[in-house]
CSV table of C-alpha atoms in Angstrom, one decimal:
chain,number,residue,atom,x,y,z
D,123,GLY,CA,0.0,0.0,0.0
D,124,GLY,CA,2.9,2.4,0.3
D,125,SER,CA,3.9,2.8,-3.3
D,126,LYS,CA,5.8,6.1,-3.6
D,127,GLY,CA,5.6,6.5,-7.4
D,128,ILE,CA,1.9,5.9,-7.8
D,129,PRO,CA,-0.2,5.9,-4.6
D,130,LEU,CA,-2.1,2.6,-4.2
D,131,LYS,CA,-0.8,1.6,-7.6
D,132,ASN,CA,-1.9,-2.0,-7.3
D,133,ILE,CA,-5.6,-1.1,-7.2
D,134,LYS,CA,-5.4,1.9,-9.5
D,135,LEU,CA,-7.8,1.4,-12.5
D,136,LEU,CA,-6.1,0.3,-15.6
D,137,ALA,CA,-8.4,0.2,-18.6
D,138,GLY,CA,-11.3,0.1,-16.1
D,139,VAL,CA,-10.0,-2.8,-14.0
D,140,PRO,CA,-7.9,-2.5,-10.9
D,141,LEU,CA,-4.3,-3.3,-11.8
D,142,ILE,CA,-4.1,-6.4,-9.6
D,143,GLY,CA,-7.4,-7.6,-11.1
D,144,TRP,CA,-5.7,-8.4,-14.5
D,145,VAL,CA,-3.3,-10.9,-13.0
D,146,LEU,CA,-5.9,-12.3,-10.6
D,147,ARG,CA,-8.2,-13.0,-13.5
D,148,ALA,CA,-5.5,-14.8,-15.4
D,149,ALA,CA,-4.4,-16.8,-12.4
D,150,GLY,CA,-7.9,-17.9,-11.6
D,151,ASP,CA,-8.7,-18.9,-15.2
D,152,ALA,CA,-5.4,-20.9,-15.5
D,153,GLY,CA,-6.9,-23.5,-13.2
D,154,VAL,CA,-3.4,-24.7,-12.0
D,155,PHE,CA,-3.4,-23.3,-8.5
D,156,HIS,CA,-4.9,-24.9,-5.4
D,157,SER,CA,-5.2,-21.4,-3.9
D,158,ILE,CA,-4.6,-17.8,-4.9
D,159,TRP,CA,-3.4,-15.3,-2.3
D,160,VAL,CA,-2.6,-11.6,-2.2
D,161,SER,CA,-0.1,-10.5,0.4
D,162,THR,CA,-0.8,-7.0,1.6
D,163,ASP,CA,-0.8,-4.6,4.5
D,164,HIS,CA,-3.6,-2.4,3.2
D,165,ASP,CA,-7.4,-2.6,3.8
D,166,GLU,CA,-8.4,-1.3,0.3
D,167,ILE,CA,-6.0,-3.7,-1.5
D,168,GLU,CA,-7.5,-6.5,0.6
D,169,LYS,CA,-11.0,-5.5,-0.4
D,170,VAL,CA,-10.2,-5.4,-4.1
D,171,ALA,CA,-8.3,-8.7,-3.9
D,172,LYS,CA,-11.4,-10.4,-2.4
D,173,GLN,CA,-13.6,-9.0,-5.1
D,174,PHE,CA,-11.5,-10.9,-7.7
D,175,GLY,CA,-11.7,-14.1,-5.7
D,176,ALA,CA,-8.3,-14.1,-4.0
D,177,GLN,CA,-7.7,-14.9,-0.4
D,178,VAL,CA,-5.6,-12.4,1.6
D,179,HIS,CA,-2.6,-12.8,3.8
D,180,ARG,CA,-2.0,-9.7,6.0
D,181,ARG,CA,1.7,-8.8,5.9
D,182,SER,CA,3.4,-8.0,9.1
D,183,PRO,CA,5.0,-4.5,9.5
D,184,GLU,CA,8.4,-6.2,9.2
D,185,VAL,CA,7.8,-7.1,5.6
D,186,SER,CA,5.8,-4.0,4.6
D,187,GLN,CA,8.8,-1.6,4.5
D,188,ASP,CA,10.1,0.3,1.5
D,189,SER,CA,13.1,-2.0,1.7
D,190,SER,CA,11.1,-5.3,1.9
D,191,THR,CA,11.5,-7.8,-0.9
D,192,SER,CA,9.0,-10.2,-2.4
D,193,LEU,CA,11.1,-13.1,-1.1
D,194,GLU,CA,10.6,-11.9,2.5
D,195,ALA,CA,6.9,-11.6,2.0
D,196,ILE,CA,6.7,-15.1,0.5
D,197,ARG,CA,8.8,-16.7,3.3
D,198,GLU,CA,6.5,-15.1,5.9
D,199,PHE,CA,3.5,-16.5,4.0
D,200,LEU,CA,5.0,-20.0,3.9
D,201,ASN,CA,5.6,-19.9,7.7
D,202,HIS,CA,1.8,-19.7,8.0
D,203,HIS,CA,1.0,-22.2,5.2
D,204,HIS,CA,2.9,-25.5,5.6
D,205,GLU,CA,0.6,-27.2,3.1
D,206,VAL,CA,2.1,-25.2,0.2
D,207,ASP,CA,4.9,-27.0,-1.8
D,208,ILE,CA,5.2,-24.7,-4.9
D,209,VAL,CA,4.7,-20.9,-5.1
D,210,GLY,CA,4.0,-19.0,-8.3
D,211,ASN,CA,4.9,-15.4,-7.4
D,212,ILE,CA,3.0,-13.2,-9.9
D,213,GLN,CA,3.7,-9.5,-10.1
D,214,ALA,CA,0.7,-7.2,-10.2
D,215,THR,CA,2.6,-4.8,-12.4
D,216,SER,CA,2.4,-7.2,-15.4
D,217,PRO,CA,-1.2,-6.8,-16.6
D,218,CYS,CA,-0.9,-8.6,-19.9
D,219,LEU,CA,-0.3,-12.0,-18.4
D,220,HIS,CA,-2.4,-14.8,-19.9
D,221,PRO,CA,-3.5,-18.1,-18.3
D,222,SER,CA,-1.8,-20.1,-21.1
D,223,ASP,CA,1.6,-18.9,-19.8
D,224,LEU,CA,0.8,-20.0,-16.3
D,225,ILE,CA,-0.4,-23.4,-17.4
D,226,LYS,CA,2.8,-24.1,-19.3
D,227,VAL,CA,5.0,-22.9,-16.4
D,228,ALA,CA,3.1,-25.1,-13.9
D,229,ASP,CA,3.8,-28.1,-16.2
D,230,LEU,CA,7.5,-27.3,-16.2
D,231,ILE,CA,7.6,-27.6,-12.5
D,232,GLN,CA,5.1,-30.3,-11.8
D,233,LYS,CA,5.7,-32.6,-14.8
D,234,GLU,CA,9.2,-31.9,-16.0
D,235,GLY,CA,10.9,-31.6,-12.6
D,236,PHE,CA,12.2,-28.1,-12.6
D,237,ASP,CA,12.8,-26.5,-9.2
D,238,SER,CA,12.3,-22.9,-10.4
D,239,VAL,CA,11.0,-21.2,-13.5
D,240,PHE,CA,11.0,-17.5,-14.3
D,241,SER,CA,9.7,-15.3,-17.1
D,242,VAL,CA,11.8,-13.6,-19.7
D,243,VAL,CA,11.3,-11.6,-22.9
D,244,ARG,CA,13.5,-11.5,-26.0
D,245,ARG,CA,14.9,-8.1,-26.9
D,246,HIS,CA,16.9,-6.9,-29.8
D,247,GLN,CA,19.0,-4.2,-28.2
D,248,PHE,CA,22.6,-3.4,-28.6
D,249,ARG,CA,24.5,-2.7,-25.4
D,250,TRP,CA,27.4,-0.4,-24.8
D,251,SER,CA,29.6,0.1,-21.7
D,252,GLU,CA,28.9,3.0,-19.5
D,253,VAL,CA,31.4,5.9,-19.3
D,254,LYS,CA,30.9,7.9,-16.2
D,255,LYS,CA,31.4,11.7,-16.1
D,256,GLY,CA,35.1,12.6,-15.6
D,257,GLU,CA,36.4,9.3,-16.9
D,258,ASN,CA,38.8,9.8,-19.8
D,259,LYS,CA,37.9,6.6,-21.8
D,260,MET,CA,35.8,5.5,-24.7
D,261,THR,CA,32.7,3.3,-24.6
D,262,GLU,CA,33.0,-0.2,-25.8
D,263,PRO,CA,30.4,-2.5,-27.5
D,264,GLN,CA,29.1,-5.2,-25.3
D,265,ASN,CA,27.1,-7.5,-27.6
D,266,LEU,CA,27.9,-6.4,-31.2
D,267,ASN,CA,30.7,-5.7,-33.7
D,268,PRO,CA,30.1,-2.1,-34.9
D,269,ALA,CA,31.9,-2.9,-38.2
D,270,LYS,CA,29.3,-5.7,-38.8
D,271,ARG,CA,26.1,-4.8,-37.2
D,272,TYR,CA,23.4,-7.5,-37.2
D,273,ARG,CA,20.1,-6.9,-39.0
D,274,ARG,CA,17.3,-7.6,-36.7
D,275,GLN,CA,16.1,-10.6,-38.7
D,276,ASP,CA,19.6,-12.1,-38.6
D,277,TRP,CA,20.1,-11.8,-34.8
D,278,PRO,CA,18.1,-13.9,-32.3
D,279,GLY,CA,18.5,-11.2,-29.7
D,280,GLU,CA,19.0,-11.7,-25.9
D,281,LEU,CA,16.7,-12.9,-23.1
D,282,TYR,CA,15.9,-10.5,-20.2
D,283,GLU,CA,13.9,-11.1,-17.1
D,284,ASN,CA,10.7,-9.3,-17.4
D,285,GLY,CA,9.5,-9.7,-13.8
D,286,SER,CA,6.1,-11.1,-14.6
D,287,PHE,CA,6.4,-14.2,-12.5
D,288,TYR,CA,8.8,-16.4,-10.5
D,289,PHE,CA,7.8,-20.0,-9.7
D,290,ALA,CA,9.8,-21.9,-7.1
D,291,LYS,CA,9.6,-25.0,-4.9
D,292,ARG,CA,9.3,-24.5,-1.2
D,293,HIS,CA,12.8,-25.9,-0.3
D,294,LEU,CA,14.4,-23.2,-2.5
D,295,ILE,CA,12.5,-20.4,-1.0
D,296,GLU,CA,13.2,-21.5,2.5
D,297,LYS,CA,16.9,-21.3,1.7
D,298,GLY,CA,16.4,-17.7,0.5
D,299,TYR,CA,16.1,-18.3,-3.3
D,300,LEU,CA,13.5,-17.7,-5.9
D,301,GLN,CA,15.8,-19.0,-8.7
D,302,GLY,CA,18.0,-22.0,-8.2
D,303,GLY,CA,18.3,-25.8,-8.4
D,304,LYS,CA,17.2,-27.1,-11.8
D,305,MET,CA,16.2,-23.8,-13.4
D,306,ALA,CA,14.3,-23.0,-16.6
D,307,TYR,CA,13.1,-19.7,-18.1
D,308,TYR,CA,9.8,-19.2,-19.8
D,309,GLU,CA,9.8,-16.9,-22.8
D,310,MET,CA,6.8,-14.6,-22.9
D,311,ARG,CA,5.6,-12.9,-26.1
D,312,ALA,CA,6.9,-9.4,-26.4
D,313,GLU,CA,3.5,-7.8,-26.6
D,314,HIS,CA,2.5,-9.5,-23.4
D,315,SER,CA,5.6,-8.3,-21.6
D,316,VAL,CA,4.3,-5.1,-20.0
D,317,ASP,CA,6.0,-4.0,-16.7
D,318,ILE,CA,4.5,-0.7,-15.4
D,319,ASP,CA,7.2,-0.4,-12.8
D,320,ILE,CA,10.0,-0.2,-15.3
D,321,ASP,CA,9.4,1.1,-18.7
D,322,ILE,CA,5.8,2.1,-19.3
D,323,ASP,CA,3.5,4.9,-18.2
D,324,TRP,CA,-0.2,4.5,-17.5
D,325,PRO,CA,-1.9,5.7,-20.7
D,326,ILE,CA,0.5,3.6,-22.8
D,327,ALA,CA,-0.2,0.6,-20.5
D,328,GLU,CA,-3.9,1.0,-21.0
D,329,GLN,CA,-3.5,0.9,-24.8
D,330,ARG,CA,-1.3,-2.2,-24.5
D,331,VAL,CA,-3.8,-4.0,-22.2
D,332,LEU,CA,-6.7,-3.2,-24.4
D,333,SER,CA,-4.8,-4.6,-27.4
D,334,PHE,CA,-3.0,-7.6,-25.7
D,335,GLY,CA,-4.6,-8.2,-22.3
D,336,TYR,CA,-6.6,-11.2,-21.1
D,337,PHE,CA,-10.3,-10.5,-20.9
D,338,GLY,CA,-11.7,-13.8,-19.8
D,339,LYS,CA,-12.3,-17.3,-21.0
D,340,GLU,CA,-15.0,-16.4,-23.6
D,341,PRO,CA,-13.7,-14.6,-26.7
D,342,LEU,CA,-14.9,-11.1,-27.2
D,343,LYS,CA,-17.6,-10.5,-29.7
D,344,GLU,CA,-18.8,-7.4,-31.5
D,345,VAL,CA,-21.3,-5.4,-29.3
D,346,LYS,CA,-24.7,-4.9,-31.0
D,347,LEU,CA,-26.7,-3.4,-28.1
D,348,LEU,CA,-25.9,-1.0,-25.2
D,349,VAL,CA,-28.4,-0.8,-22.4
D,350,CYS,CA,-27.9,2.2,-20.1
D,351,SER,CA,-29.6,3.0,-16.8
D,352,ILE,CA,-30.9,6.5,-16.9
D,353,ASP,CA,-30.7,7.6,-13.3
D,354,GLY,CA,-27.1,7.8,-12.1
D,355,CYS,CA,-25.6,6.9,-15.5
D,356,LEU,CA,-27.1,9.2,-18.1
D,357,THR,CA,-28.0,11.7,-15.4
D,358,ASN,CA,-26.2,12.3,-12.1
D,359,GLY,CA,-29.2,10.9,-10.2
D,360,ARG,CA,-30.4,14.2,-8.8
D,361,ILE,CA,-33.9,15.4,-9.4
D,362,TYR,CA,-34.7,19.1,-9.1
D,363,VAL,CA,-38.3,20.0,-8.2
D,364,THR,CA,-39.7,23.4,-9.1
D,365,GLU,CA,-42.3,25.3,-7.0
D,366,ASP,CA,-45.1,24.1,-9.3
D,367,GLN,CA,-44.0,20.5,-8.7
D,368,LYS,CA,-42.3,19.9,-12.0
D,369,GLU,CA,-39.2,17.7,-12.1
D,370,MET,CA,-35.9,18.6,-13.8
D,371,VAL,CA,-32.7,16.6,-14.3
D,372,SER,CA,-29.4,17.5,-15.9
D,373,TYR,CA,-27.2,15.6,-18.3
D,374,ASP,CA,-23.9,16.0,-20.0
D,375,TYR,CA,-23.8,16.8,-23.7
D,376,ARG,CA,-20.7,14.6,-24.0
D,377,ASP,CA,-22.9,11.6,-23.2
D,378,ILE,CA,-25.4,12.5,-26.0
D,379,VAL,CA,-22.4,12.6,-28.4
D,380,GLY,CA,-21.4,9.2,-27.1
D,381,ILE,CA,-24.8,7.8,-27.8
D,382,ASP,CA,-24.8,9.2,-31.3
D,383,LEU,CA,-21.3,7.7,-32.0
D,384,LEU,CA,-22.6,4.3,-30.9
D,385,LYS,CA,-25.5,4.5,-33.2
D,386,LYS,CA,-23.2,5.5,-36.1
D,387,ARG,CA,-21.2,2.3,-35.4
D,388,GLY,CA,-24.4,0.3,-35.8
D,389,ILE,CA,-24.8,-0.3,-32.0
D,390,GLN,CA,-28.4,0.1,-30.7
D,391,VAL,CA,-28.7,2.1,-27.5
D,392,ARG,CA,-31.7,1.4,-25.2
D,393,LEU,CA,-32.4,3.1,-21.9
D,394,ILE,CA,-33.9,1.7,-18.7
D,395,SER,CA,-35.2,3.3,-15.4
D,396,GLU,CA,-37.0,2.1,-12.3
D,397,ARG,CA,-39.1,5.3,-12.2
D,398,ASP,CA,-41.4,6.9,-14.7
D,399,CYS,CA,-39.2,9.5,-16.4
D,400,SER,CA,-41.0,9.4,-19.8
D,401,LYS,CA,-41.5,13.2,-19.8
D,402,THR,CA,-37.8,13.7,-19.2
D,403,LEU,CA,-36.8,11.3,-22.0
D,404,SER,CA,-39.3,13.0,-24.4
D,405,ALA,CA,-37.7,16.4,-23.6
D,406,MET,CA,-34.1,15.0,-24.2
D,407,GLN,CA,-35.1,13.8,-27.7
D,408,LEU,CA,-32.6,11.0,-27.8
D,409,GLY,CA,-34.4,8.7,-30.2
D,410,CYS,CA,-33.7,5.6,-28.1
D,411,VAL,CA,-36.1,2.8,-27.2
D,412,ALA,CA,-36.7,3.1,-23.4
D,413,LYS,CA,-38.3,1.2,-20.7
D,414,VAL,CA,-39.4,3.2,-17.6
D,415,SER,CA,-41.1,2.0,-14.4
D,416,ALA,CA,-39.0,-1.2,-14.8
D,417,THR,CA,-39.5,-3.3,-11.6
D,418,ASN,CA,-37.3,-6.1,-13.0
D,419,LYS,CA,-34.4,-4.8,-15.1
D,420,LEU,CA,-32.9,-8.2,-15.8
D,421,GLN,CA,-36.2,-9.4,-17.3
D,422,VAL,CA,-36.4,-6.4,-19.5
D,423,LEU,CA,-32.8,-7.0,-20.6
D,424,GLU,CA,-33.5,-10.6,-21.3
D,425,ASP,CA,-36.6,-9.8,-23.4
D,426,TRP,CA,-34.6,-7.3,-25.5
D,427,GLN,CA,-31.7,-9.7,-25.9
D,428,LYS,CA,-34.0,-12.5,-27.1
D,429,ASP,CA,-36.1,-10.2,-29.4
D,430,MET,CA,-32.9,-9.0,-31.1
D,431,GLY,CA,-31.5,-12.5,-31.4
D,432,LEU,CA,-28.3,-11.6,-29.6
D,433,SER,CA,-26.0,-13.6,-27.4
D,434,TRP,CA,-25.1,-12.1,-24.1
D,435,LYS,CA,-21.6,-11.4,-25.4
D,436,GLU,CA,-23.1,-9.0,-27.9
D,437,VAL,CA,-24.8,-7.0,-25.1
D,438,ALA,CA,-23.2,-4.2,-23.1
D,439,TYR,CA,-24.7,-2.7,-19.9
D,440,LEU,CA,-24.0,0.5,-18.0
D,441,GLY,CA,-25.5,0.6,-14.5
D,442,ASN,CA,-24.9,2.0,-11.1
D,443,GLU,CA,-27.2,0.5,-8.5
D,444,GLU,CA,-28.0,-2.8,-6.7
D,445,SER,CA,-30.9,-3.2,-9.1
D,446,ASP,CA,-28.3,-3.3,-12.0
D,447,VAL,CA,-26.1,-6.0,-10.5
D,448,GLU,CA,-27.7,-9.0,-12.3
D,449,CYS,CA,-27.7,-7.2,-15.6
D,450,LEU,CA,-24.0,-6.3,-15.1
D,451,LYS,CA,-23.2,-10.0,-14.5
D,452,GLN,CA,-25.1,-11.2,-17.5
D,453,ALA,CA,-23.9,-8.7,-20.1
D,454,GLY,CA,-20.8,-9.6,-22.1
D,455,MET,CA,-19.4,-6.1,-21.5
D,456,SER,CA,-20.4,-4.2,-18.3
D,457,GLY,CA,-19.5,-0.9,-16.8
D,458,VAL,CA,-20.4,1.5,-14.0
D,459,PRO,CA,-19.7,5.2,-13.4
D,460,ALA,CA,-17.0,6.2,-10.9
D,461,ASP,CA,-19.6,7.0,-8.2
D,462,ALA,CA,-21.6,3.7,-8.6
D,463,CYS,CA,-22.5,1.8,-5.4
D,464,ALA,CA,-20.0,-0.8,-4.2
D,465,VAL,CA,-21.9,-3.9,-5.2
D,466,ALA,CA,-22.3,-2.6,-8.7
D,467,GLN,CA,-18.6,-1.8,-9.0
D,468,LYS,CA,-17.8,-5.4,-7.9
D,469,ALA,CA,-20.1,-6.8,-10.6
D,470,ALA,CA,-18.8,-4.6,-13.4
D,471,GLY,CA,-15.9,-5.3,-15.8
D,472,TYR,CA,-15.1,-1.7,-16.3
D,473,ILE,CA,-15.2,1.2,-13.8
D,474,CYS,CA,-15.3,4.6,-15.5
D,475,LYS,CA,-13.2,7.5,-14.4
D,476,SER,CA,-16.2,9.8,-14.9
D,477,SER,CA,-19.2,10.0,-12.6
D,478,GLY,CA,-22.8,9.5,-13.6
D,479,GLY,CA,-24.2,12.4,-15.6
D,480,CYS,CA,-20.6,13.7,-16.1
D,481,GLY,CA,-19.4,11.9,-19.2
D,482,ALA,CA,-19.6,8.2,-18.1
D,483,VAL,CA,-21.7,7.2,-21.1
D,484,ARG,CA,-19.2,8.7,-23.5
D,485,GLU,CA,-16.3,7.1,-21.7
D,486,PHE,CA,-17.9,3.7,-21.7
D,487,ALA,CA,-18.7,4.1,-25.5
D,488,GLU,CA,-15.0,4.8,-26.1
D,489,HIS,CA,-14.1,1.7,-24.1
D,490,ILE,CA,-16.5,-0.3,-26.3
D,491,PHE,CA,-14.9,1.1,-29.4
D,492,LEU,CA,-11.4,0.1,-28.2
D,493,LEU,CA,-12.5,-3.4,-27.4
D,494,LEU,CA,-14.2,-3.7,-30.9
D,495,GLU,CA,-10.8,-2.8,-32.4
D,496,LYS,CA,-9.4,-5.8,-30.5
D,497,VAL,CA,-12.1,-8.0,-31.9
D,498,ASN,CA,-11.5,-6.8,-35.4
D,499,SER,CA,-7.7,-7.3,-35.0
D,500,ALA,CA,-8.3,-10.9,-33.8
D,501,ARG,CA,-10.4,-11.6,-36.8
D,502,LYS,CA,-7.7,-10.4,-39.2
D,503,GLN,CA,-5.1,-12.5,-37.4
């Protein structure tokens, strides 16, 4: 919890998902672990970890210092869990990790007898010796001959640790090692090798994750329908009442633009509300099918999905209240505004930076467009 560079970095939203959520999703879907744990000293990190299905080991103050290492935290964990024989230490800062990588690594240890396996990435970079200020000497090439430089396609490159994960058997860790014994490396694809701690900033990381991240077991499909809750998503949830008992609400024009952009991409937009706000909708002139006074939102959503002949993967849902939770769980793509209630945030796949009535619909629309680019890219491949 004490990250100096980015406060509470491990639960900061990356492409709408807490950073730690990306690796926890991959670890869970890999199906190779008997248990999945997050070691932390912070209440909020514990809360997010449990939302993604992990158990939590509360670190002691002794291994929660700036100088504390992962190895110290793992050894403390093992002191409380004598049933554990193998540890896969996965770094939260590697959000493009995929279950397929973890499955292959588990096989290397469990079936091929390696004591430790760690992740690497192949890089094609020429290295030169450092010359410090004041030293009267020339730099020297480290891995090339300047008179005969390799073309990239003629040089296999070099392997570098990328810090994504370190697997090791218990007996090694107890001796103070994460790498040792019969060792093996696992080469990750370059596009999956994202380390936020070292060489990437947040906006670039978001683009990488949207392009190469792991989004779940089911393949993404093209969204055909977005259903948006009116109160708290399209509006900020506030109702203003005039002296003559007329209701007024406010909305953000950016959200109207977002709805128009979705329509232009061939995505239908439908609205839903638990209260009767038909007059408000008429005044807004959005041209969207709407269902008001909806006592059962999930039933409405199911009826629309079936009438349109869509699979759930082709339906997106933006909600913010407890009454939206089941819809968020069913939809193939789900989102909530930044100020949505806790249970809705837990059920959603994407948490907007914008609050309801303040651009959340536009933001979620842009998120949909980015994921559709991923779908189209996969089709081309």
